[in-house]
CSV table of C-alpha atoms and ligand atoms in Angstrom, one decimal:
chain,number,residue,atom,x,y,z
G,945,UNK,CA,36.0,23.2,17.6
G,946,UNK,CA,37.0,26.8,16.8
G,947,UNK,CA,38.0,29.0,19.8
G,948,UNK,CA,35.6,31.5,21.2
G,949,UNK,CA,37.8,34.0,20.8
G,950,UNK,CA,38.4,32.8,17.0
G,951,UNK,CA,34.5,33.1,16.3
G,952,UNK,CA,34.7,37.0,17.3
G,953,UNK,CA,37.4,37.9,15.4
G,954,UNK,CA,35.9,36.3,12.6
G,955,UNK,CA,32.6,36.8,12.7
G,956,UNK,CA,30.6,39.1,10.6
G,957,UNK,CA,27.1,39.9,9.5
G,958,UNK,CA,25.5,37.3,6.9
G,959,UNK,CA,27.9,34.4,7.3
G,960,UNK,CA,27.7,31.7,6.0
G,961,UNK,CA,30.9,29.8,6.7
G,962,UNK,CA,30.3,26.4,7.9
G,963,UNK,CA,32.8,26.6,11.0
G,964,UNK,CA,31.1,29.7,12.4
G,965,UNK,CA,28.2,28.7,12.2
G,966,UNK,CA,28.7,25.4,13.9
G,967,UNK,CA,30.4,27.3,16.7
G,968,UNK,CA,27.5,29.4,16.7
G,969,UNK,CA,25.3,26.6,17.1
G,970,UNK,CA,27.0,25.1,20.0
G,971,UNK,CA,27.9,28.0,22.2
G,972,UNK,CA,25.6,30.3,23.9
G,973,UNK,CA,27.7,32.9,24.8
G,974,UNK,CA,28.9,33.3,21.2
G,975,UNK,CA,25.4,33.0,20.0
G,976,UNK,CA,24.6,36.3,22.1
G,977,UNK,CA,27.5,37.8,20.9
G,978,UNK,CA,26.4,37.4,17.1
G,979,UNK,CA,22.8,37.7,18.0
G,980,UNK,CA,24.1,41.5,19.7
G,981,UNK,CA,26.0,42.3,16.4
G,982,UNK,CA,23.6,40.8,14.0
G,983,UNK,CA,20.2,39.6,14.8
G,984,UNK,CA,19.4,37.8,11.6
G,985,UNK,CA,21.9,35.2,12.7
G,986,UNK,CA,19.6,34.3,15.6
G,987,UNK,CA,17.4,31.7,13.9
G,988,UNK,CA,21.0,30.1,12.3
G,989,UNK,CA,21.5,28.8,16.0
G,990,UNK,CA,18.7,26.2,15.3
G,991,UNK,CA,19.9,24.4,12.9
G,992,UNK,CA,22.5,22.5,11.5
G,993,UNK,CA,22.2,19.2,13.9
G,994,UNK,CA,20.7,16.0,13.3
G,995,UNK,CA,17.9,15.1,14.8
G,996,UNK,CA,16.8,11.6,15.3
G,997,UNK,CA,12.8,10.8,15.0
G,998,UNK,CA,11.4,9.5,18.1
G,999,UNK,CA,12.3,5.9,19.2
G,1000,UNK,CA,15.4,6.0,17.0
G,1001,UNK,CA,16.6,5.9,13.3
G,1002,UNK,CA,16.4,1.7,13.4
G,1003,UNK,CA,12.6,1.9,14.4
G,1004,UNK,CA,11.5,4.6,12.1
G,1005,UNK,CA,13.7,2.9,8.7
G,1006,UNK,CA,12.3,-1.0,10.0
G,1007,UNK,CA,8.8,1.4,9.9
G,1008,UNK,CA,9.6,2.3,6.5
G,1009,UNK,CA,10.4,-1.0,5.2
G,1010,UNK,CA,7.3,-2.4,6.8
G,1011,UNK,CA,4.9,-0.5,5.2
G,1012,UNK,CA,6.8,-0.5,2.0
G,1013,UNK,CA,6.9,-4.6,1.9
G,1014,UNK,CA,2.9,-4.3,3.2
G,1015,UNK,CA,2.2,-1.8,0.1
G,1016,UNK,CA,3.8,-3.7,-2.2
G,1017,UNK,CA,2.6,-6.7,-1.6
G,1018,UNK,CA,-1.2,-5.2,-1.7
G,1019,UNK,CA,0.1,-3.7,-5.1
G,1020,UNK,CA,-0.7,-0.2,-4.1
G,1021,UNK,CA,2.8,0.7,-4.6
G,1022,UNK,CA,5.4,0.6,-7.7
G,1023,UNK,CA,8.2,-1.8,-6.6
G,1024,UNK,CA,11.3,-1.7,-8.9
G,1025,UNK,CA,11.1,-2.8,-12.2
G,1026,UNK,CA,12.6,-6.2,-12.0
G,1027,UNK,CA,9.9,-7.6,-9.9
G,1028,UNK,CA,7.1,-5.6,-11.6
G,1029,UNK,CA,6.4,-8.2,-13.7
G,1030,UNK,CA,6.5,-11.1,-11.1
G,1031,UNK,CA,4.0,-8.8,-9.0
G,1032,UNK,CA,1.4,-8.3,-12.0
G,1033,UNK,CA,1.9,-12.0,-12.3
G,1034,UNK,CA,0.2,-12.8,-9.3
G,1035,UNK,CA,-2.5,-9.6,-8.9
G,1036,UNK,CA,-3.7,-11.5,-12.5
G,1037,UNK,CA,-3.6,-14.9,-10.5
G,1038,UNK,CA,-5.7,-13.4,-7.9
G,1039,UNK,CA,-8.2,-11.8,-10.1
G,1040,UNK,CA,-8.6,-15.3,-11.4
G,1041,UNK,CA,-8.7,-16.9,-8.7
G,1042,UNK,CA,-11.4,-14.5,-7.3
G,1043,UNK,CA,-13.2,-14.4,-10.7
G,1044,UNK,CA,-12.9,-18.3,-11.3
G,1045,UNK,CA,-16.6,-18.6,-9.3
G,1046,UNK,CA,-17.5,-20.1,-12.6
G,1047,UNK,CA,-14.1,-21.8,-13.9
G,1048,UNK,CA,-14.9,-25.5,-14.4
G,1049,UNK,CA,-12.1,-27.9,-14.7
G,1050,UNK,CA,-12.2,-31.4,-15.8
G,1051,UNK,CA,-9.2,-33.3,-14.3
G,1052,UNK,CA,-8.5,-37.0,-15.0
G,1053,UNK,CA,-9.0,-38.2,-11.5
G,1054,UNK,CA,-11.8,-35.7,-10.8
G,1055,UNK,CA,-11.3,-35.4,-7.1
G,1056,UNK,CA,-13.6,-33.8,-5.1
G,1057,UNK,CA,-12.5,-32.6,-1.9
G,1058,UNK,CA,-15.2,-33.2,1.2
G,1059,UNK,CA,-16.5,-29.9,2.3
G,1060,UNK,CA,-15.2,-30.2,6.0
G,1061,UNK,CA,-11.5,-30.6,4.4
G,1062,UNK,CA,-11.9,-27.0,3.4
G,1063,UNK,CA,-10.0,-25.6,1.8
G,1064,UNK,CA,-7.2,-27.7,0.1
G,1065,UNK,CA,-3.7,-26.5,-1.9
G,1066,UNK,CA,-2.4,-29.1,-4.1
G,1067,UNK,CA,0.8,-29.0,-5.4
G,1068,UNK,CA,1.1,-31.1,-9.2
G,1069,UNK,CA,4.9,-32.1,-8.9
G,1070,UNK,CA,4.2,-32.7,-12.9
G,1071,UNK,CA,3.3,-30.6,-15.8
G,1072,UNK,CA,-0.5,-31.5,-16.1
G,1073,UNK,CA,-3.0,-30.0,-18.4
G,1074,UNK,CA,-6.1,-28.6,-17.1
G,1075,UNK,CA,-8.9,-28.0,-19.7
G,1076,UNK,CA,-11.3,-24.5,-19.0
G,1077,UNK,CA,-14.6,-24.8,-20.0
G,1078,UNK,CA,-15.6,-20.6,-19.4
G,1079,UNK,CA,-14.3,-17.2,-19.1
G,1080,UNK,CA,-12.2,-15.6,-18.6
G,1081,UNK,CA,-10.4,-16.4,-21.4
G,1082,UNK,CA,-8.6,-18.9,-20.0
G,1083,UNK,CA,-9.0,-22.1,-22.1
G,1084,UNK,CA,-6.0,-24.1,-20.5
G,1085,UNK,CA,-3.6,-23.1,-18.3
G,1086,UNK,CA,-0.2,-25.9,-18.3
G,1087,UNK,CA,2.4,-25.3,-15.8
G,1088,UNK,CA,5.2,-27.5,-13.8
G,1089,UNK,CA,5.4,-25.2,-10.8
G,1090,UNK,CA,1.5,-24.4,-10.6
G,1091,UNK,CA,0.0,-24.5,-7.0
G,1092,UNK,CA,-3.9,-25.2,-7.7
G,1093,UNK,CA,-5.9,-24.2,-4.9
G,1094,UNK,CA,-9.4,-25.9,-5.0
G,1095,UNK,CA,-12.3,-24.4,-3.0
G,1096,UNK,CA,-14.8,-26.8,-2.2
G,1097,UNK,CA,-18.8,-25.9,-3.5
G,1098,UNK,CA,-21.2,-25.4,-0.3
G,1099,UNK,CA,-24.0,-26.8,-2.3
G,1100,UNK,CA,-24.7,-30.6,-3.0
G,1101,UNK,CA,-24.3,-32.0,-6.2
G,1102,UNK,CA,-22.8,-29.2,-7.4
G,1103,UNK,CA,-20.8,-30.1,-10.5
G,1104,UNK,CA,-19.1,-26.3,-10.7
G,1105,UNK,CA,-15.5,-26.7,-9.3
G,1106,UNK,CA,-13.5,-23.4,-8.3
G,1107,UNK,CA,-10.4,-23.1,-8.5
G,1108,UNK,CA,-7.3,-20.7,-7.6
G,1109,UNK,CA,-4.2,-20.9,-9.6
G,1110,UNK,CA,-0.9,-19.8,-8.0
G,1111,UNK,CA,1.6,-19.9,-10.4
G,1112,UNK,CA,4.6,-17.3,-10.4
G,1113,UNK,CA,4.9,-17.8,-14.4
G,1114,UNK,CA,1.5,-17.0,-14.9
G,1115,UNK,CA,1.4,-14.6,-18.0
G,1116,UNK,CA,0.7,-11.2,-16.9
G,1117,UNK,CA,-1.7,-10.4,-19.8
G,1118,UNK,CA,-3.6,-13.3,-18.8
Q,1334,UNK,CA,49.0,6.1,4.2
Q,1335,UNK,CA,47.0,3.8,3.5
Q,1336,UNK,CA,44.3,4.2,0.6
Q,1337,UNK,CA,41.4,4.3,2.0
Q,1338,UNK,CA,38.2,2.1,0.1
Q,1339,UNK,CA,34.8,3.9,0.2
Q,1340,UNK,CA,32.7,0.7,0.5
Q,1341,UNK,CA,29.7,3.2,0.8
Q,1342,UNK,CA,27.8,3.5,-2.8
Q,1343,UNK,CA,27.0,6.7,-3.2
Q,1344,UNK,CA,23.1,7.9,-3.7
Q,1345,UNK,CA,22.9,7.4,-8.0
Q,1346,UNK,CA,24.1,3.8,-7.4
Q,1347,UNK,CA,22.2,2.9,-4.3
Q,1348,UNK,CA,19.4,4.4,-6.7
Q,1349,UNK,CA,20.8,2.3,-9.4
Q,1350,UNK,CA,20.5,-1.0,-7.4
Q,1351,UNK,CA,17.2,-0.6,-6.2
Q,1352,UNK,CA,15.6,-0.4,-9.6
Q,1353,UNK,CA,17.5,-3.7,-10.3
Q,1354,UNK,CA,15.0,-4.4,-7.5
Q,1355,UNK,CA,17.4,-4.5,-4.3
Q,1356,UNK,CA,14.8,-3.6,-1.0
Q,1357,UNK,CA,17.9,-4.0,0.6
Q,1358,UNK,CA,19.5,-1.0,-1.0
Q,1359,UNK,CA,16.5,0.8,-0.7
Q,1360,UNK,CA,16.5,0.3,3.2
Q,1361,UNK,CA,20.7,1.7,2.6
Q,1362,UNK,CA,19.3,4.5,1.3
Q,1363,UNK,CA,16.6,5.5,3.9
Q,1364,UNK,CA,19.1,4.9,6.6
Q,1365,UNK,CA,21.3,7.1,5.4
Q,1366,UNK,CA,18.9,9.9,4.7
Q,1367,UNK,CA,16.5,9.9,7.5
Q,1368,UNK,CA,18.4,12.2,9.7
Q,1369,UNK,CA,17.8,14.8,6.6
Q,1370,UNK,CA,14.6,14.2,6.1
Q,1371,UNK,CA,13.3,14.3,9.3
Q,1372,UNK,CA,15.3,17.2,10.5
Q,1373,UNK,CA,14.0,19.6,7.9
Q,1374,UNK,CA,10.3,17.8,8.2
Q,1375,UNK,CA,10.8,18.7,12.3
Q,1376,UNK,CA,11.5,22.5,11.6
Q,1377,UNK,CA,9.1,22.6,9.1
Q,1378,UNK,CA,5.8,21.0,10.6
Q,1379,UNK,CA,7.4,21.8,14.4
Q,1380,UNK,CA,6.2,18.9,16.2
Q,1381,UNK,CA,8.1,15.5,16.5
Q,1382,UNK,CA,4.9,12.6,15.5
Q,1383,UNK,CA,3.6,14.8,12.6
Q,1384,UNK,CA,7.3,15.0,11.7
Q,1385,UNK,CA,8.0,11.2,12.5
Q,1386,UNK,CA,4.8,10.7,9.8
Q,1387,UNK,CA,5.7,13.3,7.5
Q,1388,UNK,CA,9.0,11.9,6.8
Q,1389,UNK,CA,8.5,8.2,6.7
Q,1390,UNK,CA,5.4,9.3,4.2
Q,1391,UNK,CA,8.0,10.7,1.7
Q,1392,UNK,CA,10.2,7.5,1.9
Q,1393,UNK,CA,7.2,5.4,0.6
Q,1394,UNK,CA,6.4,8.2,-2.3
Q,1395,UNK,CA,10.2,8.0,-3.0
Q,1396,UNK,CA,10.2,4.1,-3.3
Q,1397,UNK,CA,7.2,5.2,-5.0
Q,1398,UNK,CA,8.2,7.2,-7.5
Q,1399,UNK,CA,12.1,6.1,-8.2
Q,1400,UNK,CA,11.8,5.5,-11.7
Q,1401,UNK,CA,11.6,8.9,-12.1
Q,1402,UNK,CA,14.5,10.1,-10.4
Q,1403,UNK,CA,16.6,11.3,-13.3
Q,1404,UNK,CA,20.4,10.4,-12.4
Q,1405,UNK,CA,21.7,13.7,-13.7
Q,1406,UNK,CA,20.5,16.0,-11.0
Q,1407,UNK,CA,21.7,15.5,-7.6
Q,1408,UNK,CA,19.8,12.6,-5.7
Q,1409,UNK,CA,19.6,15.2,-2.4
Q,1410,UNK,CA,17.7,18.2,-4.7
Q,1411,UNK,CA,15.2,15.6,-6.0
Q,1412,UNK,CA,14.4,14.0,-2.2
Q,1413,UNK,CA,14.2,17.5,-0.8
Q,1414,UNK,CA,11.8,18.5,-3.6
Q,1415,UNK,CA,9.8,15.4,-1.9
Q,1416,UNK,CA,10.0,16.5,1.5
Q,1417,UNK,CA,8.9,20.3,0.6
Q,1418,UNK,CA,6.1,19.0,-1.7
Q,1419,UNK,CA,4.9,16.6,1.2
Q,1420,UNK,CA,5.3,18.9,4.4
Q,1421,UNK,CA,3.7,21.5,2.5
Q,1422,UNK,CA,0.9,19.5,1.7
Q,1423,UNK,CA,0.4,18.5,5.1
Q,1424,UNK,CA,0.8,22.1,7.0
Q,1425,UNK,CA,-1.7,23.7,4.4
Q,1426,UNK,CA,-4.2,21.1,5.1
Q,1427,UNK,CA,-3.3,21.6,8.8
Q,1428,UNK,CA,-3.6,25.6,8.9
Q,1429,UNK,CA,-7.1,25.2,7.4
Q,1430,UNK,CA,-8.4,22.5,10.4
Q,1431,UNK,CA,-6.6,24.9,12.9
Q,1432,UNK,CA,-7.7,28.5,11.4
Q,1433,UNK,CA,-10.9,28.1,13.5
Q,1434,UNK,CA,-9.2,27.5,16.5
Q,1435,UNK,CA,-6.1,29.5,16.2
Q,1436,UNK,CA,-7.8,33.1,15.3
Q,1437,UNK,CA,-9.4,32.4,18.9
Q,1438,UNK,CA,-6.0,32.4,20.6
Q,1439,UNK,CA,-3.1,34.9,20.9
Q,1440,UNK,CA,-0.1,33.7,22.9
Q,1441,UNK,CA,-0.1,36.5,26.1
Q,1442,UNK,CA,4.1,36.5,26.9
Q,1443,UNK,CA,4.9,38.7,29.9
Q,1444,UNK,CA,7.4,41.2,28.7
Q,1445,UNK,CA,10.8,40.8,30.5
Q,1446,UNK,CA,11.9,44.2,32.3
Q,1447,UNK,CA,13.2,46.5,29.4
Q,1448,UNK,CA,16.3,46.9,31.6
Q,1449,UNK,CA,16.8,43.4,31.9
Q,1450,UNK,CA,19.8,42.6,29.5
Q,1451,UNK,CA,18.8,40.1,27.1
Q,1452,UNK,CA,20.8,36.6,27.4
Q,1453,UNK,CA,20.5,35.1,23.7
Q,1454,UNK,CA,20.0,31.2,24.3
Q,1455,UNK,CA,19.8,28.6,21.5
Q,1456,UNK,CA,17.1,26.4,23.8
Q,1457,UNK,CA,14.8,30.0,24.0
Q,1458,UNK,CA,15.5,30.8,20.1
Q,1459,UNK,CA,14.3,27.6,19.2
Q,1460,UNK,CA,10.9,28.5,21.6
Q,1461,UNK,CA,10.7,31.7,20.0
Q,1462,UNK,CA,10.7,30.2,16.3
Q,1463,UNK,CA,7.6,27.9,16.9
Q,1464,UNK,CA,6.1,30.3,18.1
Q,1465,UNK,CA,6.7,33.2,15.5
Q,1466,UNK,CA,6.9,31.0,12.7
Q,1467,UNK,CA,3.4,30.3,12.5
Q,1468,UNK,CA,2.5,33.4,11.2
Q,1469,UNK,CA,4.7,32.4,8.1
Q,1470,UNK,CA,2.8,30.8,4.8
Q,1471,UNK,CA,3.5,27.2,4.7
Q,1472,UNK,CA,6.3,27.7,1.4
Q,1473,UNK,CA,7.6,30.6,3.4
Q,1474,UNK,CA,8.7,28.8,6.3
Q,1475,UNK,CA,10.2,25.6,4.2
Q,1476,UNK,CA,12.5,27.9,2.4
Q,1477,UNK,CA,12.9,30.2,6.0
Q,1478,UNK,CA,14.0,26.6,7.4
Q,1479,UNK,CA,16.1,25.0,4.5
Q,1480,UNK,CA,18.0,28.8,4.3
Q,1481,UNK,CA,18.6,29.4,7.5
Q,1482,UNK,CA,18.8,25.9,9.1
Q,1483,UNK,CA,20.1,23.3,6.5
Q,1484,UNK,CA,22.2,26.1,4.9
Q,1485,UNK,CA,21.1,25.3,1.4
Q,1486,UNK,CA,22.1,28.5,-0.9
Q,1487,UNK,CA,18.8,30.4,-2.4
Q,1488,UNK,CA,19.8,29.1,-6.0
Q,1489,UNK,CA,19.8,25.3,-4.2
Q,1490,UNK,CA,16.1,26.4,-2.8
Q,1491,UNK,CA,15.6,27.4,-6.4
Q,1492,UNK,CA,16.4,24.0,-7.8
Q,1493,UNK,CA,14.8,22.5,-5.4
Q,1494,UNK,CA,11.3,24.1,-5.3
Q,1495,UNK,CA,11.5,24.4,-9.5
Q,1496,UNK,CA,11.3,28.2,-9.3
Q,1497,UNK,CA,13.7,31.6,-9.7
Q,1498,UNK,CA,16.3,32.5,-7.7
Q,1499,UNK,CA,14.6,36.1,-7.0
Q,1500,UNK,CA,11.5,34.0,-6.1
Q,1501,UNK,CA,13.0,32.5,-3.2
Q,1502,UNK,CA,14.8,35.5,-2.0
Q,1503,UNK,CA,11.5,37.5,-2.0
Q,1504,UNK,CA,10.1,34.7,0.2
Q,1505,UNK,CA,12.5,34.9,2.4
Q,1506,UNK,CA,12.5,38.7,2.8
Q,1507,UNK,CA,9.2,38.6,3.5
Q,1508,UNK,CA,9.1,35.9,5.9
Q,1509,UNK,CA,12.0,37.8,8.1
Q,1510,UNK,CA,9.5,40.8,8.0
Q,1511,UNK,CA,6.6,39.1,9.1
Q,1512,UNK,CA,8.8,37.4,11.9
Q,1513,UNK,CA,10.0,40.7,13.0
Q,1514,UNK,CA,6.7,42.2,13.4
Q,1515,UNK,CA,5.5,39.2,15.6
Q,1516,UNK,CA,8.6,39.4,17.7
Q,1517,UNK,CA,7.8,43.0,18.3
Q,1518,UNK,CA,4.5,41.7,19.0
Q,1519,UNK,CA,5.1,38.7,21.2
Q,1520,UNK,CA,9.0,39.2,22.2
Q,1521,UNK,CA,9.8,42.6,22.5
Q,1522,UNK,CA,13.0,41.6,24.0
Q,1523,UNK,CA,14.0,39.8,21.1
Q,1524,UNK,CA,12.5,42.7,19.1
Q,1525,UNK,CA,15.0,45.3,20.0
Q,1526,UNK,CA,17.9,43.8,18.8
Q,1527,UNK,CA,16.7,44.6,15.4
Q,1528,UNK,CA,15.2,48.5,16.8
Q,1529,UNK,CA,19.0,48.8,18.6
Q,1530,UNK,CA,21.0,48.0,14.9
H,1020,ZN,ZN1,32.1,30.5,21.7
């Protein structure tokens, strides 16, 4: 660091040289000295340092990443580009899923799961075709990697099946 | 000598990489800035949890609002433009919950002896700017702070805060003014530095 006797020589009104001002920000005595000779350089002793937020910079950036990850996930937030698309993907899954109160399916081995199984998530290891009967719009829906999620009706004899599909492909203009 | 290898990206392609979709680079990037970012949210709000919020608020609008950084103006001038935009926001919505409360108050400082020889100390300064500075506007004191604390030039303020130069300097002006009068006010000490030039 530059020598208090440096910072006197040097030192005049308005500065705005970076190593005066860093020697006035660590040095009392030469802070007086300016602050005697010009007091507009008071407030300069402030600044300059960095200052870490409370409990540390690894708390506040895991923070950060945190709620951005939370956000993101509960589509409140933008996330870059790339994954946009994946993201829509499954907000569109949900909505069906959510929506699908009135989807009937019609399955080849129409298995109905017991109501104290809850609920069950089935994953078709092969492309199978499953055949819509009402809105929304979708008709059919034919996937490999499809996880079908099927809720099981609270009301006996119920022929109304509901079903949630998870499906990372899923169209996004579904 | 040998070469040295900056393994560090610098902001536009840590920027770059996150829009390829990289959280990773995005967590790079907030590292690397949060000492900034909280430092000028600190001096502006004044209070370390506000600040702590303040700042980590701006890091979610900036993963936010990335796509429209525009690579050909400086990554810093955009973030601060952030943080202003932000802590302003906040201390405006703050000085109208506190108004009430605050025109009830007046800080009563005992007067040191006008003999007494004033010891400038950066601890006491930083005292006496809370406590004067909240007589400044909200946009005053972020330009008082990012002038006189982070150094940044009047024309960098300009950029920054998307107005004129001359606009900037007649904020500052005025918020040294009003600072003087409340020194004379509440630190008549402090005061007669300026009465003695
Ligand atoms: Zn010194």
């Amino acid at each position: 660091m530059m020598a208090c006797s440096d910072f006197r020589a040097q030192f005049q009104a308005g500065t705005d040289d970076a190593a005066l001002l860093r020697h006035l920000r660590t040095c009392d005595p030469c802070l007086d000295y300016a602050a005697h000779s010009d007091p507009d350089v008071m407030f300069r002793a402030i600044g300059g340092d960095e200052i870490v937020p409370p409990g540390g910079i690894d708390a506040f950036v895991a923070d950060v990443m945190h709620t951005v990850r939370l956000r993101g996930a509960e589509g409140v937030i933008a996330p870059p580009a790339s994954t946009w698309h994946r993201r829509l993907a499954i907000a569109a899954t949900l909505a069906i899923g959510i929506s699908g109160a009135s989807l009937v399916y019609q399955v080849e081995h129409r298995a109905r799961v017991a109501p104290a199984q809850s609920v069950a998530a089935v994953r078709h290891p092969v492309e199978r075709q499953i055949t819509l009967t009402t809105k929304p719009a979708v008709q059919a829906y034919s996937s490999p990697n499809a996880t079908i999620v099927e809720v099981p009706s609270e009301t006996p004899n119920d022929n109304t099946q509901i079903v949630m599909i998870v499906d990372e492909n899923l169209p996004a203009d579904l | 000598m040998i070469p040295t290898q900056s393994a560090e990206p610098d902001d536009r392609e840590l920027v770059r990489t996150i829009r390829e979709g990289s959280s990773d680079a995005f967590e790079q990037l907030v590292r690397r800035k949060t000492s900034k970012v909280y430092a000028l949210c600190y001096r502006v709000i004044g209070n370390s949890e506000d600040a702590k919020d303040i700042a980590q608020l701006v890091f979610i609008k900036l993963w936010e609002n990335l796509e429209k950084y525009d690579s050909q103006f400086a990554f810093d001038t955009w973030l601060y433009r952030m943080v202003t935009n932000v802590a302003i926001d906040f201390m405006r919505s703050r000085q109208s919950r506190d108004n009430a409360v605050n025109s009830n108050l007046r800080l009563v400082k005992t007067a040191t002896e006008p003999e007494q020889a004033l010891i400038v100390q950066r601890k006491e300064i930083d005292n006496v700017f809370a406590d004067i500075s909240t007589v400044l506007s909200p946009k005053q004191k972020t330009i008082f702070v990012m002038n006189q604390m982070e150094d940044l030039p009047s024309v960098e303020i300009a950029k920054i805060l998307g107005c004129r130069e001359s606009t900037v300097r007649n904020h500052l002006f005025n918020a040294r003014k009003l600072m003087q009068r409340q020194l004379q006010k509440r630190y008549p000490e402090y005061a007669q530095l300026w009465r003695s030039q």
